[in-house]
Amino acid sequence: MRNGDGRGRAVARGVLGWLVLGVGLGLAIGVAEAVQRWLSLGTTAAMLLQAVLATVLVVPAIVLLRTRVDHRTLAGLGLARPVGLPIALGLGVGLGVGALVWGPAWLVGWVEVGAVDGRELAWFLVLNTVVLLLFEALPEELALRGYTWTTIRDGWRVAAATLITTALFPLTSAVISATRWVAATLLGSGPSAPTVFPAGSDPVEYVVQLVVFGLVLVAARRIPVRGALLVAIAFHVAQLTVNRLVLGGTGWLSTGADVTLAEPDVILLVLVHLAVSGLVFVLIRRATERRRATASREALVPHGA
């Protein structure tokens, strides 16, 4: 049984990692908006700046927490070489399950695809991947499913780490919003008041989607392979890319493809995509653990026995 002081410190350090993420993303947004105003940057340039700032602010801070404060290795967070297998696994599940879920929906007419501009689609895939990786997938997974989840797990157990990390995930927007407000105010903007959830989103839908997403990302992080955090990072990029392709891109970047949902309820397939992906990750983990357990038992049996 772990002592109470050790478990308390583990939770405190885990929450600190979460705060680093929220503050870093909020500062990135606030500073990028100010620079955009000062230099009259276009939206694309501003989003790229925001993404780069997010990684520059969050990633080194988490690395310092892990190595200088905790005096532990980055490998313990799920970062290791070679990177090919975990990245391929995350992308494969994200894109493969996405095709499995949305392909039949297209065949039965739930999703209608019209004209596609190949050049615009290619530009979307490149730019979306860069911004998505630097602003969301890399800093979020390193901070949450990397530092926060691992730190709490080491002090408690997997279940407690998963529960706390998943509960914190939807609340990150509140920290981002508050930090953005402070940064914008100091830099001379007239920002709107901080909010708990992103403006325009339904709180219940937002929390449900992020809780499910968070659980699936933990399932990806728990795959017993070297560099398991990269599974979560790659899946994060793949899953959100599929969402944006189906839902028409982002507010600042079009996909170049005319996609229409036949009914509003078809959007619930986003949750189906997540749920099936989570199940696949759990099955992969269990199969890998059984195979390793069998190999270990066989290694203990004397030759010729």
PDB file of C-alpha atoms in Angstrom:
ATOM      1  CA  MET A   1       0.000   0.000   0.000  1.00  0.00           C
ATOM      2  CA  ARG A   2       1.406   3.384  -0.952  1.00  0.00           C
ATOM      3  CA  ASN A   3       1.538   5.931   1.877  1.00  0.00           C
ATOM      4  CA  GLY A   4      -0.871   8.844   1.911  1.00  0.00           C
ATOM      5  CA  ASP A   5       1.824  11.533   1.631  1.00  0.00           C
ATOM      6  CA  GLY A   6       3.313   9.881  -1.454  1.00  0.00           C
ATOM      7  CA  ARG A   7      -0.079   9.534  -3.084  1.00  0.00           C
ATOM      8  CA  GLY A   8      -0.942  13.142  -2.285  1.00  0.00           C
ATOM      9  CA  ARG A   9       2.284  14.366  -3.866  1.00  0.00           C
ATOM     10  CA  ALA A  10       1.628  12.231  -6.928  1.00  0.00           C
ATOM     11  CA  VAL A  11      -1.778  13.823  -7.437  1.00  0.00           C
ATOM     12  CA  ALA A  12      -0.395  17.325  -6.813  1.00  0.00           C
ATOM     13  CA  ARG A  13       2.382  16.810  -9.369  1.00  0.00           C
ATOM     14  CA  GLY A  14      -0.100  15.330 -11.827  1.00  0.00           C
ATOM     15  CA  VAL A  15      -2.404  18.326 -11.470  1.00  0.00           C
ATOM     16  CA  LEU A  16       0.607  20.600 -11.945  1.00  0.00           C
ATOM     17  CA  GLY A  17       1.258  18.942 -15.305  1.00  0.00           C
ATOM     18  CA  TRP A  18      -2.357  19.623 -16.277  1.00  0.00           C
ATOM     19  CA  LEU A  19      -2.026  23.270 -15.251  1.00  0.00           C
ATOM     20  CA  VAL A  20       1.156  23.617 -17.311  1.00  0.00           C
ATOM     21  CA  LEU A  21      -0.817  22.430 -20.330  1.00  0.00           C
ATOM     22  CA  GLY A  22      -3.725  24.819 -19.807  1.00  0.00           C
ATOM     23  CA  VAL A  23      -1.542  27.828 -19.065  1.00  0.00           C
ATOM     24  CA  GLY A  24       0.762  27.076 -21.993  1.00  0.00           C
ATOM     25  CA  LEU A  25      -2.084  26.762 -24.490  1.00  0.00           C
ATOM     26  CA  GLY A  26      -3.792  29.865 -23.133  1.00  0.00           C
ATOM     27  CA  LEU A  27      -0.597  31.902 -23.436  1.00  0.00           C
ATOM     28  CA  ALA A  28      -0.036  30.584 -26.964  1.00  0.00           C
ATOM     29  CA  ILE A  29      -3.491  31.733 -28.034  1.00  0.00           C
ATOM     30  CA  GLY A  30      -3.262  35.123 -26.324  1.00  0.00           C
ATOM     31  CA  VAL A  31       0.200  35.936 -27.677  1.00  0.00           C
ATOM     32  CA  ALA A  32      -0.615  34.714 -31.191  1.00  0.00           C
ATOM     33  CA  GLU A  33      -3.745  36.869 -31.286  1.00  0.00           C
ATOM     34  CA  ALA A  34      -1.748  39.917 -30.203  1.00  0.00           C
ATOM     35  CA  VAL A  35       0.974  39.302 -32.801  1.00  0.00           C
ATOM     36  CA  GLN A  36      -1.675  38.766 -35.449  1.00  0.00           C
ATOM     37  CA  ARG A  37      -3.158  42.160 -34.607  1.00  0.00           C
ATOM     38  CA  TRP A  38       0.204  43.944 -34.457  1.00  0.00           C
ATOM     39  CA  LEU A  39       1.555  42.499 -37.718  1.00  0.00           C
ATOM     40  CA  SER A  40      -1.750  42.081 -39.571  1.00  0.00           C
ATOM     41  CA  LEU A  41      -1.064  38.378 -40.022  1.00  0.00           C
ATOM     42  CA  GLY A  42      -3.430  36.193 -41.973  1.00  0.00           C
ATOM     43  CA  THR A  43      -5.427  33.535 -40.157  1.00  0.00           C
ATOM     44  CA  THR A  44      -3.248  30.680 -41.380  1.00  0.00           C
ATOM     45  CA  ALA A  45      -0.029  32.339 -40.228  1.00  0.00           C
ATOM     46  CA  ALA A  46      -1.612  33.131 -36.856  1.00  0.00           C
ATOM     47  CA  MET A  47      -2.718  29.527 -36.362  1.00  0.00           C
ATOM     48  CA  LEU A  48       0.754  28.253 -37.231  1.00  0.00           C
ATOM     49  CA  LEU A  49       2.301  30.699 -34.765  1.00  0.00           C
ATOM     50  CA  GLN A  50      -0.172  29.635 -32.095  1.00  0.00           C
ATOM     51  CA  ALA A  51       0.655  25.967 -32.675  1.00  0.00           C
ATOM     52  CA  VAL A  52       4.416  26.526 -32.517  1.00  0.00           C
ATOM     53  CA  LEU A  53       4.076  28.597 -29.343  1.00  0.00           C
ATOM     54  CA  ALA A  54       1.978  25.884 -27.718  1.00  0.00           C
ATOM     55  CA  THR A  55       4.645  23.242 -28.242  1.00  0.00           C
ATOM     56  CA  VAL A  56       7.482  25.626 -27.298  1.00  0.00           C
ATOM     57  CA  LEU A  57       5.745  26.570 -24.040  1.00  0.00           C
ATOM     58  CA  VAL A  58       4.339  23.216 -22.920  1.00  0.00           C
ATOM     59  CA  VAL A  59       6.819  20.563 -24.051  1.00  0.00           C
ATOM     60  CA  PRO A  60      10.004  21.961 -22.418  1.00  0.00           C
ATOM     61  CA  ALA A  61       8.073  22.684 -19.203  1.00  0.00           C
ATOM     62  CA  ILE A  62       6.863  19.074 -18.956  1.00  0.00           C
ATOM     63  CA  VAL A  63      10.342  17.774 -19.775  1.00  0.00           C
ATOM     64  CA  LEU A  64      11.817  19.928 -16.994  1.00  0.00           C
ATOM     65  CA  LEU A  65       9.181  18.746 -14.515  1.00  0.00           C
ATOM     66  CA  ARG A  66       9.935  15.131 -15.313  1.00  0.00           C
ATOM     67  CA  THR A  67      13.719  15.280 -15.481  1.00  0.00           C
ATOM     68  CA  ARG A  68      14.755  18.159 -13.184  1.00  0.00           C
ATOM     69  CA  VAL A  69      11.994  18.165 -10.554  1.00  0.00           C
ATOM     70  CA  ASP A  70      11.002  14.490 -10.435  1.00  0.00           C
ATOM     71  CA  HIS A  71      14.470  13.251 -11.477  1.00  0.00           C
ATOM     72  CA  ARG A  72      12.948  10.566 -13.664  1.00  0.00           C
ATOM     73  CA  THR A  73      13.340   9.574 -17.295  1.00  0.00           C
ATOM     74  CA  LEU A  74      11.241  10.566 -20.277  1.00  0.00           C
ATOM     75  CA  ALA A  75      11.071   6.900 -21.231  1.00  0.00           C
ATOM     76  CA  GLY A  76       8.831   6.399 -18.212  1.00  0.00           C
ATOM     77  CA  LEU A  77       6.281   8.724 -19.820  1.00  0.00           C
ATOM     78  CA  GLY A  78       6.036   6.420 -22.818  1.00  0.00           C
ATOM     79  CA  LEU A  79       8.616   8.056 -25.063  1.00  0.00           C
ATOM     80  CA  ALA A  80      11.177   5.740 -26.636  1.00  0.00           C
ATOM     81  CA  ARG A  81      12.758   4.648 -29.899  1.00  0.00           C
ATOM     82  CA  PRO A  82      12.113   3.203 -32.398  1.00  0.00           C
ATOM     83  CA  VAL A  83       9.003   5.256 -33.127  1.00  0.00           C
ATOM     84  CA  GLY A  84       7.692   3.457 -36.202  1.00  0.00           C
ATOM     85  CA  LEU A  85       5.564   0.788 -34.497  1.00  0.00           C
ATOM     86  CA  PRO A  86       3.676   2.988 -32.005  1.00  0.00           C
ATOM     87  CA  ILE A  87       3.023   5.716 -34.583  1.00  0.00           C
ATOM     88  CA  ALA A  88       1.819   3.165 -37.140  1.00  0.00           C
ATOM     89  CA  LEU A  89      -0.414   1.565 -34.522  1.00  0.00           C
ATOM     90  CA  GLY A  90      -2.024   4.866 -33.508  1.00  0.00           C
ATOM     91  CA  LEU A  91      -2.534   6.010 -37.093  1.00  0.00           C
ATOM     92  CA  GLY A  92      -3.741   2.570 -38.153  1.00  0.00           C
ATOM     93  CA  VAL A  93      -6.436   2.362 -35.498  1.00  0.00           C
ATOM     94  CA  GLY A  94      -7.525   5.980 -35.946  1.00  0.00           C
ATOM     95  CA  LEU A  95      -7.758   5.850 -39.738  1.00  0.00           C
ATOM     96  CA  GLY A  96      -8.798   2.199 -40.019  1.00  0.00           C
ATOM     97  CA  VAL A  97     -11.667   2.427 -37.555  1.00  0.00           C
ATOM     98  CA  GLY A  98     -12.629   5.771 -39.098  1.00  0.00           C
ATOM     99  CA  ALA A  99     -12.996   4.082 -42.488  1.00  0.00           C
ATOM    100  CA  LEU A 100     -14.898   1.204 -40.884  1.00  0.00           C
ATOM    101  CA  VAL A 101     -17.380   3.596 -39.250  1.00  0.00           C
ATOM    102  CA  TRP A 102     -17.788   6.329 -41.861  1.00  0.00           C
ATOM    103  CA  GLY A 103     -17.436   4.155 -44.985  1.00  0.00           C
ATOM    104  CA  PRO A 104     -20.721   2.272 -44.460  1.00  0.00           C
ATOM    105  CA  ALA A 105     -22.415   5.562 -43.483  1.00  0.00           C
ATOM    106  CA  TRP A 106     -21.403   6.926 -46.892  1.00  0.00           C
ATOM    107  CA  LEU A 107     -22.587   3.779 -48.681  1.00  0.00           C
ATOM    108  CA  VAL A 108     -26.071   3.960 -47.143  1.00  0.00           C
ATOM    109  CA  GLY A 109     -26.392   7.692 -47.823  1.00  0.00           C
ATOM    110  CA  TRP A 110     -25.948   9.059 -44.304  1.00  0.00           C
ATOM    111  CA  VAL A 111     -22.917  10.986 -45.549  1.00  0.00           C
ATOM    112  CA  GLU A 112     -22.973  12.649 -48.951  1.00  0.00           C
ATOM    113  CA  VAL A 113     -19.734  13.594 -50.687  1.00  0.00           C
ATOM    114  CA  GLY A 114     -19.860  16.140 -53.487  1.00  0.00           C
ATOM    115  CA  ALA A 115     -17.074  17.898 -55.362  1.00  0.00           C
ATOM    116  CA  VAL A 116     -13.499  17.461 -54.127  1.00  0.00           C
ATOM    117  CA  ASP A 117     -10.687  19.924 -54.852  1.00  0.00           C
ATOM    118  CA  GLY A 118      -7.538  17.785 -54.791  1.00  0.00           C
ATOM    119  CA  ARG A 119      -5.072  20.624 -54.246  1.00  0.00           C
ATOM    120  CA  GLU A 120      -7.126  22.182 -51.463  1.00  0.00           C
ATOM    121  CA  LEU A 121      -7.560  18.786 -49.830  1.00  0.00           C
ATOM    122  CA  ALA A 122      -3.797  18.146 -49.950  1.00  0.00           C
ATOM    123  CA  TRP A 123      -3.128  21.590 -48.436  1.00  0.00           C
ATOM    124  CA  PHE A 124      -5.646  20.839 -45.696  1.00  0.00           C
ATOM    125  CA  LEU A 125      -4.019  17.516 -44.849  1.00  0.00           C
ATOM    126  CA  VAL A 126      -0.569  19.080 -44.563  1.00  0.00           C
ATOM    127  CA  LEU A 127      -1.530  22.207 -42.646  1.00  0.00           C
ATOM    128  CA  ASN A 128      -4.079  20.477 -40.440  1.00  0.00           C
ATOM    129  CA  THR A 129      -1.545  17.819 -39.456  1.00  0.00           C
ATOM    130  CA  VAL A 130       1.101  20.384 -38.509  1.00  0.00           C
ATOM    131  CA  VAL A 131      -1.260  22.550 -36.443  1.00  0.00           C
ATOM    132  CA  LEU A 132      -3.072  19.588 -34.915  1.00  0.00           C
ATOM    133  CA  LEU A 133       0.188  17.954 -33.880  1.00  0.00           C
ATOM    134  CA  LEU A 134       1.857  21.058 -32.451  1.00  0.00           C
ATOM    135  CA  PHE A 135      -1.152  22.711 -30.819  1.00  0.00           C
ATOM    136  CA  GLU A 136      -3.127  19.706 -29.581  1.00  0.00           C
ATOM    137  CA  ALA A 137      -1.770  16.185 -29.940  1.00  0.00           C
ATOM    138  CA  LEU A 138       1.845  16.612 -28.823  1.00  0.00           C
ATOM    139  CA  PRO A 139       1.422  19.017 -25.874  1.00  0.00           C
ATOM    140  CA  GLU A 140      -1.848  17.457 -24.671  1.00  0.00           C
ATOM    141  CA  GLU A 141      -0.644  13.876 -24.756  1.00  0.00           C
ATOM    142  CA  LEU A 142       2.768  14.659 -23.278  1.00  0.00           C
ATOM    143  CA  ALA A 143       1.178  16.640 -20.441  1.00  0.00           C
ATOM    144  CA  LEU A 144      -1.957  14.565 -19.733  1.00  0.00           C
ATOM    145  CA  ARG A 145      -1.569  10.958 -20.830  1.00  0.00           C
ATOM    146  CA  GLY A 146       2.187  11.315 -20.413  1.00  0.00           C
ATOM    147  CA  TYR A 147       3.066  13.300 -17.302  1.00  0.00           C
ATOM    148  CA  THR A 148      -0.235  13.577 -15.386  1.00  0.00           C
ATOM    149  CA  TRP A 149      -1.459  10.022 -15.930  1.00  0.00           C
ATOM    150  CA  THR A 150       1.939   8.392 -15.386  1.00  0.00           C
ATOM    151  CA  THR A 151       2.727  10.414 -12.262  1.00  0.00           C
ATOM    152  CA  ILE A 152      -0.607   9.635 -10.611  1.00  0.00           C
ATOM    153  CA  ARG A 153      -0.436   5.993 -11.680  1.00  0.00           C
ATOM    154  CA  ASP A 154       2.965   5.616 -10.048  1.00  0.00           C
ATOM    155  CA  GLY A 155       1.581   6.992  -6.785  1.00  0.00           C
ATOM    156  CA  TRP A 156      -1.782   5.231  -6.895  1.00  0.00           C
ATOM    157  CA  ARG A 157      -3.047   2.741  -9.463  1.00  0.00           C
ATOM    158  CA  VAL A 158      -4.109   2.738 -13.124  1.00  0.00           C
ATOM    159  CA  ALA A 159      -7.790   3.221 -12.291  1.00  0.00           C
ATOM    160  CA  ALA A 160      -7.206   6.302 -10.124  1.00  0.00           C
ATOM    161  CA  ALA A 161      -4.832   7.828 -12.681  1.00  0.00           C
ATOM    162  CA  THR A 162      -7.336   7.243 -15.471  1.00  0.00           C
ATOM    163  CA  LEU A 163     -10.240   8.680 -13.474  1.00  0.00           C
ATOM    164  CA  ILE A 164      -8.402  11.848 -12.405  1.00  0.00           C
ATOM    165  CA  THR A 165      -6.762  12.505 -15.772  1.00  0.00           C
ATOM    166  CA  THR A 166     -10.017  11.968 -17.652  1.00  0.00           C
ATOM    167  CA  ALA A 167     -11.898  14.265 -15.251  1.00  0.00           C
ATOM    168  CA  LEU A 168      -9.312  17.012 -15.738  1.00  0.00           C
ATOM    169  CA  PHE A 169      -9.361  16.790 -19.539  1.00  0.00           C
ATOM    170  CA  PRO A 170     -12.666  18.677 -20.163  1.00  0.00           C
ATOM    171  CA  LEU A 171     -11.707  21.285 -17.573  1.00  0.00           C
ATOM    172  CA  THR A 172      -8.550  22.240 -19.467  1.00  0.00           C
ATOM    173  CA  SER A 173     -10.592  24.719 -21.506  1.00  0.00           C
ATOM    174  CA  ALA A 174     -11.321  26.725 -18.336  1.00  0.00           C
ATOM    175  CA  VAL A 175      -7.594  27.142 -17.611  1.00  0.00           C
ATOM    176  CA  ILE A 176      -6.925  27.993 -21.260  1.00  0.00           C
ATOM    177  CA  SER A 177      -9.710  30.583 -21.298  1.00  0.00           C
ATOM    178  CA  ALA A 178      -8.583  32.259 -18.075  1.00  0.00           C
ATOM    179  CA  THR A 179      -4.935  32.391 -19.166  1.00  0.00           C
ATOM    180  CA  ARG A 180      -5.871  33.680 -22.595  1.00  0.00           C
ATOM    181  CA  TRP A 181      -7.913  36.450 -20.951  1.00  0.00           C
ATOM    182  CA  VAL A 182      -4.991  37.488 -18.758  1.00  0.00           C
ATOM    183  CA  ALA A 183      -2.522  37.432 -21.667  1.00  0.00           C
ATOM    184  CA  ALA A 184      -4.854  39.344 -23.978  1.00  0.00           C
ATOM    185  CA  THR A 185      -5.542  41.965 -21.309  1.00  0.00           C
ATOM    186  CA  LEU A 186      -1.833  42.504 -20.626  1.00  0.00           C
ATOM    187  CA  LEU A 187      -1.123  42.754 -24.351  1.00  0.00           C
ATOM    188  CA  GLY A 188      -3.729  45.441 -24.932  1.00  0.00           C
ATOM    189  CA  SER A 189      -6.684  43.476 -26.276  1.00  0.00           C
ATOM    190  CA  GLY A 190     -10.268  43.682 -25.075  1.00  0.00           C
ATOM    191  CA  PRO A 191     -10.966  39.974 -24.547  1.00  0.00           C
ATOM    192  CA  SER A 192     -14.313  38.470 -23.638  1.00  0.00           C
ATOM    193  CA  ALA A 193     -14.741  37.089 -20.134  1.00  0.00           C
ATOM    194  CA  PRO A 194     -13.243  33.651 -19.393  1.00  0.00           C
ATOM    195  CA  THR A 195     -15.554  30.659 -19.807  1.00  0.00           C
ATOM    196  CA  VAL A 196     -15.529  27.128 -18.435  1.00  0.00           C
ATOM    197  CA  PHE A 197     -16.267  25.540 -21.808  1.00  0.00           C
ATOM    198  CA  PRO A 198     -15.497  26.774 -25.341  1.00  0.00           C
ATOM    199  CA  ALA A 199     -17.894  29.425 -26.592  1.00  0.00           C
ATOM    200  CA  GLY A 200     -20.743  28.027 -28.662  1.00  0.00           C
ATOM    201  CA  SER A 201     -20.388  24.445 -27.430  1.00  0.00           C
ATOM    202  CA  ASP A 202     -23.047  22.526 -25.524  1.00  0.00           C
ATOM    203  CA  PRO A 203     -21.496  21.768 -22.099  1.00  0.00           C
ATOM    204  CA  VAL A 204     -22.991  18.272 -21.839  1.00  0.00           C
ATOM    205  CA  GLU A 205     -21.961  17.261 -25.359  1.00  0.00           C
ATOM    206  CA  TYR A 206     -18.513  18.753 -24.853  1.00  0.00           C
ATOM    207  CA  VAL A 207     -17.891  16.894 -21.590  1.00  0.00           C
ATOM    208  CA  VAL A 208     -19.236  13.586 -22.906  1.00  0.00           C
ATOM    209  CA  GLN A 209     -17.100  13.717 -26.042  1.00  0.00           C
ATOM    210  CA  LEU A 210     -13.924  14.661 -24.169  1.00  0.00           C
ATOM    211  CA  VAL A 211     -14.488  12.044 -21.469  1.00  0.00           C
ATOM    212  CA  VAL A 212     -14.876   9.324 -24.111  1.00  0.00           C
ATOM    213  CA  PHE A 213     -11.917  10.707 -26.076  1.00  0.00           C
ATOM    214  CA  GLY A 214      -9.822  10.841 -22.914  1.00  0.00           C
ATOM    215  CA  LEU A 215     -10.596   7.226 -22.005  1.00  0.00           C
ATOM    216  CA  VAL A 216      -9.663   6.052 -25.495  1.00  0.00           C
ATOM    217  CA  LEU A 217      -6.388   7.987 -25.353  1.00  0.00           C
ATOM    218  CA  VAL A 218      -5.543   6.322 -22.032  1.00  0.00           C
ATOM    219  CA  ALA A 219      -6.314   2.955 -23.646  1.00  0.00           C
ATOM    220  CA  ALA A 220      -3.856   3.872 -26.417  1.00  0.00           C
ATOM    221  CA  ARG A 221      -1.249   4.975 -23.857  1.00  0.00           C
ATOM    222  CA  ARG A 222      -1.547   1.594 -22.090  1.00  0.00           C
ATOM    223  CA  ILE A 223      -0.555  -0.483 -25.128  1.00  0.00           C
ATOM    224  CA  PRO A 224       2.473  -2.494 -23.908  1.00  0.00           C
ATOM    225  CA  VAL A 225       4.966  -1.345 -26.537  1.00  0.00           C
ATOM    226  CA  ARG A 226       8.015   0.878 -26.293  1.00  0.00           C
ATOM    227  CA  GLY A 227       7.015   4.486 -26.895  1.00  0.00           C
ATOM    228  CA  ALA A 228       3.356   3.870 -26.029  1.00  0.00           C
ATOM    229  CA  LEU A 229       2.656   7.594 -25.660  1.00  0.00           C
ATOM    230  CA  LEU A 230       3.304   7.905 -29.391  1.00  0.00           C
ATOM    231  CA  VAL A 231       0.335   5.589 -29.978  1.00  0.00           C
ATOM    232  CA  ALA A 232      -1.884   8.141 -28.242  1.00  0.00           C
ATOM    233  CA  ILE A 233      -0.301  11.082 -30.095  1.00  0.00           C
ATOM    234  CA  ALA A 234      -0.730   9.423 -33.493  1.00  0.00           C
ATOM    235  CA  PHE A 235      -4.292   8.351 -32.728  1.00  0.00           C
ATOM    236  CA  HIS A 236      -5.118  11.877 -31.557  1.00  0.00           C
ATOM    237  CA  VAL A 237      -3.996  13.294 -34.911  1.00  0.00           C
ATOM    238  CA  ALA A 238      -5.721  10.589 -36.954  1.00  0.00           C
ATOM    239  CA  GLN A 239      -9.067  10.687 -35.152  1.00  0.00           C
ATOM    240  CA  LEU A 240      -9.437  14.460 -35.246  1.00  0.00           C
ATOM    241  CA  THR A 241      -8.338  14.558 -38.880  1.00  0.00           C
ATOM    242  CA  VAL A 242     -11.108  12.095 -39.779  1.00  0.00           C
ATOM    243  CA  ASN A 243     -13.601  14.229 -37.828  1.00  0.00           C
ATOM    244  CA  ARG A 244     -12.572  17.375 -39.657  1.00  0.00           C
ATOM    245  CA  LEU A 245     -12.724  15.697 -43.064  1.00  0.00           C
ATOM    246  CA  VAL A 246     -16.267  14.531 -42.382  1.00  0.00           C
ATOM    247  CA  LEU A 247     -17.451  17.731 -40.711  1.00  0.00           C
ATOM    248  CA  GLY A 248     -16.024  20.194 -43.252  1.00  0.00           C
ATOM    249  CA  GLY A 249     -12.702  21.241 -41.768  1.00  0.00           C
ATOM    250  CA  THR A 250     -12.221  23.924 -39.131  1.00  0.00           C
ATOM    251  CA  GLY A 251     -13.399  27.485 -38.800  1.00  0.00           C
ATOM    252  CA  TRP A 252     -10.194  28.702 -40.444  1.00  0.00           C
ATOM    253  CA  LEU A 253      -9.360  25.912 -42.908  1.00  0.00           C
ATOM    254  CA  SER A 254     -11.532  24.160 -45.482  1.00  0.00           C
ATOM    255  CA  THR A 255     -10.951  20.551 -46.485  1.00  0.00           C
ATOM    256  CA  GLY A 256     -11.637  21.154 -50.166  1.00  0.00           C
ATOM    257  CA  ALA A 257     -14.299  18.424 -50.043  1.00  0.00           C
ATOM    258  CA  ASP A 258     -18.048  19.061 -50.056  1.00  0.00           C
ATOM    259  CA  VAL A 259     -19.332  16.698 -47.350  1.00  0.00           C
ATOM    260  CA  THR A 260     -22.898  16.780 -46.004  1.00  0.00           C
ATOM    261  CA  LEU A 261     -24.531  14.750 -43.232  1.00  0.00           C
ATOM    262  CA  ALA A 262     -27.996  13.522 -44.222  1.00  0.00           C
ATOM    263  CA  GLU A 263     -29.288  13.951 -40.658  1.00  0.00           C
ATOM    264  CA  PRO A 264     -27.896  15.862 -37.660  1.00  0.00           C
ATOM    265  CA  ASP A 265     -27.860  12.672 -35.575  1.00  0.00           C
ATOM    266  CA  VAL A 266     -25.261  11.151 -37.920  1.00  0.00           C
ATOM    267  CA  ILE A 267     -22.684  13.162 -35.997  1.00  0.00           C
ATOM    268  CA  LEU A 268     -23.055  10.591 -33.194  1.00  0.00           C
ATOM    269  CA  LEU A 269     -20.840   8.344 -35.319  1.00  0.00           C
ATOM    270  CA  VAL A 270     -17.963  10.432 -33.928  1.00  0.00           C
ATOM    271  CA  LEU A 271     -18.601   8.694 -30.599  1.00  0.00           C
ATOM    272  CA  VAL A 272     -18.912   5.326 -32.347  1.00  0.00           C
ATOM    273  CA  HIS A 273     -15.514   5.921 -33.930  1.00  0.00           C
ATOM    274  CA  LEU A 274     -14.071   6.594 -30.484  1.00  0.00           C
ATOM    275  CA  ALA A 275     -15.797   3.677 -28.776  1.00  0.00           C
ATOM    276  CA  VAL A 276     -14.721   1.128 -31.379  1.00  0.00           C
ATOM    277  CA  SER A 277     -11.167   2.489 -31.326  1.00  0.00           C
ATOM    278  CA  GLY A 278     -11.058   2.135 -27.550  1.00  0.00           C
ATOM    279  CA  LEU A 279     -12.235  -1.468 -27.821  1.00  0.00           C
ATOM    280  CA  VAL A 280      -9.545  -2.195 -30.416  1.00  0.00           C
ATOM    281  CA  PHE A 281      -6.846  -0.749 -28.158  1.00  0.00           C
ATOM    282  CA  VAL A 282      -8.056  -2.837 -25.208  1.00  0.00           C
ATOM    283  CA  LEU A 283      -8.056  -6.006 -27.329  1.00  0.00           C
ATOM    284  CA  ILE A 284      -4.552  -5.246 -28.619  1.00  0.00           C
ATOM    285  CA  ARG A 285      -3.282  -4.669 -25.080  1.00  0.00           C
ATOM    286  CA  ARG A 286      -4.803  -7.858 -23.721  1.00  0.00           C
ATOM    287  CA  ALA A 287      -3.567  -9.944 -26.646  1.00  0.00           C
ATOM    288  CA  THR A 288      -0.062  -8.530 -26.258  1.00  0.00           C
ATOM    289  CA  GLU A 289      -0.056  -9.151 -22.510  1.00  0.00           C
ATOM    290  CA  ARG A 290      -1.249 -12.769 -22.981  1.00  0.00           C
ATOM    291  CA  ARG A 291       1.396 -13.409 -25.612  1.00  0.00           C
ATOM    292  CA  ARG A 292       4.139 -12.047 -23.370  1.00  0.00           C
ATOM    293  CA  ALA A 293       2.877 -14.027 -20.384  1.00  0.00           C
ATOM    294  CA  THR A 294       2.887 -17.209 -22.463  1.00  0.00           C
ATOM    295  CA  ALA A 295       6.392 -16.497 -23.732  1.00  0.00           C
ATOM    296  CA  SER A 296       7.594 -15.908 -20.169  1.00  0.00           C
ATOM    297  CA  ARG A 297       6.133 -19.197 -18.934  1.00  0.00           C
ATOM    298  CA  GLU A 298       7.655 -21.104 -21.816  1.00  0.00           C
ATOM    299  CA  ALA A 299      11.040 -19.534 -21.112  1.00  0.00           C
ATOM    300  CA  LEU A 300      10.912 -20.926 -17.545  1.00  0.00           C
ATOM    301  CA  VAL A 301      10.298 -24.505 -18.721  1.00  0.00           C
ATOM    302  CA  PRO A 302      13.615 -26.421 -18.953  1.00  0.00           C
ATOM    303  CA  HIS A 303      14.526 -27.672 -22.403  1.00  0.00           C
ATOM    304  CA  GLY A 304      13.534 -31.258 -22.899  1.00  0.00           C
ATOM    305  CA  ALA A 305      11.059 -31.196 -20.003  1.00  0.00           C
TER     306      ALA A 305
END
